[in-house]
């Protein structure tokens, strides 16, 4: 006796096939991630350019996790990032090249997750709402600079006039973003609250901040004024992503902050969940 397969049965089989296909795809992606990260770790152990290897390892893990954003909440996303803090020493002595070195590392910190030259809106990195922060770099300067002081307005002018190698947008435009509803965090604070200079005798950190959910974005806005009084050197800007006629959904910005282990704990004022594998050496 033969039985015909009804439309309901066909639909069930189709859904089952799609589910199995999705699982198989996830398994393949995870295997590729493991293999690539293992390969990058091997390169790292061979004493190649450790900063470049660490950056590529971080970038690869972020890219893979981003493709699986529906599978991770913000804590799992942050804990899964293979992004240790990178130690950087800027050797250049020309003031413009020093500023370029700082700006390039800020841009790298952003582009690991979001390239404003390629994407109009910040990406969705995880499936719930929250704030994730990553300390990308710990930047120090060679002794040959002799504690040179860079004025904040001079640095901002450089960002507005100069272009990174990544594309046609200035540093400033890349940091400010092109998303609908963009704001500049500078609008939230008074100039008197911000540090006036970058002092090359000190160490700084580049910090990536990503907030998802209107209440968390509002929390950041309300915390900024408190945070800027505690060794905050510069907030480059923020890109907001929102649906038309709705509240903002995602905010991204890059921070250049004087590096101090105790002071960096103030990032908790932003509600930050710190990305895993962060170095905390003084």
C-alpha positions in Angstrom: 0.0 0.0 0.0 1.3 3.4 -0.9 0.8 6.6 1.1 0.9 10.0 -0.4 2.8 12.7 1.5 0.5 15.5 2.3 1.4 19.2 2.3 1.6 19.3 6.1 4.2 16.5 6.1 6.1 18.1 3.3 6.2 21.3 5.3 7.5 19.5 8.4 10.2 17.8 6.3 11.2 21.1 4.8 11.5 22.8 8.2 13.4 19.8 9.6 15.8 20.0 6.6 16.3 23.8 7.2 17.0 23.2 10.9 19.6 20.5 10.1 21.1 22.8 7.4 21.4 25.6 9.9 23.0 23.4 12.5 25.5 22.0 9.9 26.4 25.6 8.9 27.0 26.6 12.5 29.2 23.6 13.1 31.2 24.4 9.9 31.6 28.0 11.0 32.7 27.0 14.5 35.2 24.5 13.1 36.6 27.2 10.7 36.9 29.6 13.6 38.8 27.1 15.7 41.2 26.3 12.9 41.8 29.9 12.0 42.4 31.0 15.6 44.7 28.0 16.1 46.7 29.0 13.0 46.9 32.7 14.1 48.0 31.6 17.6 50.7 29.5 15.9 51.9 32.6 14.0 51.9 34.6 17.2 54.1 32.0 18.9 56.6 32.4 16.0 57.4 36.0 17.1 56.1 37.6 14.0 54.6 41.1 14.3 52.7 40.4 17.5 50.5 43.5 17.3 49.4 42.6 13.8 48.8 39.0 14.6 46.8 39.9 17.8 44.8 42.4 15.8 43.9 39.9 13.1 43.1 37.2 15.7 40.7 39.7 17.4 39.2 40.8 14.0 38.6 37.2 12.9 36.9 36.2 16.2 34.7 39.4 16.1 33.8 38.7 12.4 32.8 35.1 13.1 30.9 36.0 16.3 29.1 38.7 14.4 27.8 36.1 11.9 26.4 34.2 14.9 25.0 37.2 16.7 21.6 35.6 17.1 23.2 32.8 19.2 25.0 35.0 21.8 23.9 37.5 24.5 26.2 40.4 25.2 28.1 38.6 28.0 28.7 35.5 25.9 29.8 37.6 23.0 32.3 39.6 25.1 33.6 36.5 26.8 34.1 34.7 23.5 36.2 37.5 21.9 39.8 36.6 21.3 40.9 40.2 21.9 43.7 40.8 24.5 44.8 44.4 25.1 47.6 45.2 22.7 50.7 47.1 23.9 51.8 49.8 21.5 54.8 52.2 21.6 54.6 55.2 19.3 58.2 56.0 18.2 57.6 58.9 15.8 58.8 62.3 16.9 57.0 64.5 14.4 53.8 65.8 16.1 51.7 65.1 13.1 52.9 61.5 12.9 52.3 61.0 16.6 48.7 62.2 16.1 48.4 59.8 13.1 49.7 56.9 15.2 47.0 57.6 17.9 44.3 58.1 15.3 45.2 54.9 13.5 44.9 52.9 16.6 41.6 54.4 17.5 40.4 53.6 13.9 41.7 50.0 14.2 39.8 49.6 17.5 36.6 50.7 15.7 37.1 48.8 12.4 37.5 45.5 14.2 33.8 45.6 14.6 32.4 48.3 12.4 33.7 50.0 9.2 31.9 53.3 8.6 33.3 53.4 5.1 31.5 50.2 4.2 28.5 50.1 6.5 25.9 52.8 7.0 24.6 51.4 10.3 26.5 49.8 13.2 26.1 46.0 13.2 24.1 43.9 15.6 26.7 42.0 17.6 24.5 40.1 20.1 20.9 39.1 20.6 20.0 40.9 23.8 20.4 44.4 25.2 23.5 45.6 27.1 26.8 47.4 26.9 30.1 45.8 25.9 33.5 47.6 26.2 36.8 46.5 24.8 40.2 48.0 25.7 41.9 47.6 22.4 45.3 49.2 23.0 47.6 50.4 25.7 49.5 53.2 24.0 52.8 54.6 25.3 55.4 56.9 23.7 59.1 56.6 23.2 61.3 58.6 25.6 62.7 60.5 22.6 59.4 62.5 22.6 60.5 64.1 25.9 56.9 64.4 27.3 55.6 66.4 24.3 52.2 67.9 24.8 49.6 67.7 22.1 46.7 70.2 22.4 43.2 68.7 22.2 42.1 71.2 19.6 45.1 70.4 17.5 44.3 66.7 17.6 40.6 67.3 16.7 41.7 69.5 13.8 44.0 66.7 12.6 41.1 64.2 12.7 38.9 66.5 10.7 41.5 67.2 8.0 43.4 63.9 7.6 42.4 60.5 6.1 43.4 57.0 7.2 44.5 54.4 4.6 41.2 52.6 4.9 39.1 54.9 2.6 37.7 58.2 1.5 36.4 59.4 4.9 38.4 61.5 7.3 39.2 60.1 10.7 36.6 62.4 12.2 33.9 61.3 9.8 34.8 57.6 10.4 34.5 58.1 14.2 31.3 60.1 14.0 29.7 57.6 11.8 27.1 58.0 9.0 24.2 56.3 10.7 20.7 57.9 11.0 20.4 59.9 14.2 24.1 60.3 14.8 25.2 62.5 17.7 28.6 63.6 18.9 29.3 62.8 22.5 31.0 66.1 22.7 27.5 67.6 22.7 26.8 65.9 26.1 29.7 67.5 28.0 31.3 70.9 28.6 34.7 71.6 27.1 35.9 72.4 30.7 35.2 68.8 31.7 37.6 67.3 29.1 41.3 67.1 29.4 43.0 69.8 27.3 46.0 67.8 26.2 47.5 64.5 25.3 50.7 64.2 27.3 53.2 61.8 25.7 54.8 61.1 29.1 51.6 59.2 30.0 50.0 56.0 28.8 46.6 56.0 27.1 44.0 53.4 26.2 41.7 53.1 23.2 38.3 51.8 24.2 35.5 50.5 22.0 32.1 51.0 23.5 29.0 49.3 22.1 25.5 49.8 23.5 22.3 48.1 22.4 18.9 49.1 23.7 17.5 52.6 24.3 17.7 52.4 28.1 21.4 51.4 27.9 22.1 54.2 25.5 20.4 56.7 27.8 22.5 55.2 30.6 25.7 56.0 28.7 24.5 59.6 28.0 23.7 60.1 31.7 27.1 58.6 32.8 29.3 60.6 30.4 29.4 63.8 32.5 30.5 61.7 35.5 33.1 59.9 33.5 34.7 62.8 31.8 36.0 64.1 35.1 38.1 61.0 35.6 41.0 61.0 33.2 39.0 61.0 30.0 41.0 62.5 27.2 38.8 62.3 24.2 35.5 60.8 23.0 35.7 60.6 19.2 32.0 60.6 18.5 29.1 58.2 18.2 27.0 56.6 15.5 23.4 55.8 16.3 21.4 53.2 14.5 17.7 53.5 14.7 14.5 52.5 12.9 12.6 55.4 11.2 10.5 57.3 13.8 11.7 55.1 16.7 14.1 55.2 19.6 17.8 54.6 18.9 18.7 50.9 19.0 22.5 50.8 18.9 25.3 53.3 19.8 29.0 52.9 19.1 31.9 55.2 20.0 35.6 55.2 20.5 37.3 56.6 23.6 40.9 57.7 24.1 41.3 57.5 27.9 44.3 57.9 30.2 45.4 54.4 31.1 45.2 53.6 34.8 44.0 50.3 36.1 42.0 51.8 38.9 40.5 54.6 36.7 39.5 52.2 34.0 37.2 50.5 36.5 35.1 53.7 36.0 34.0 52.2 32.7 31.5 50.4 35.0 29.7 53.8 35.2 28.8 53.2 31.5 27.3 49.8 32.5 30.1 48.1 30.5 30.5 44.4 30.4 34.3 44.1 29.7 35.3 41.8 26.9 37.2 38.8 27.9 41.0 38.2 28.0 41.7 41.8 28.9 45.1 42.6 30.3 45.1 44.7 33.5 48.8 45.2 34.1 49.7 48.7 35.3 
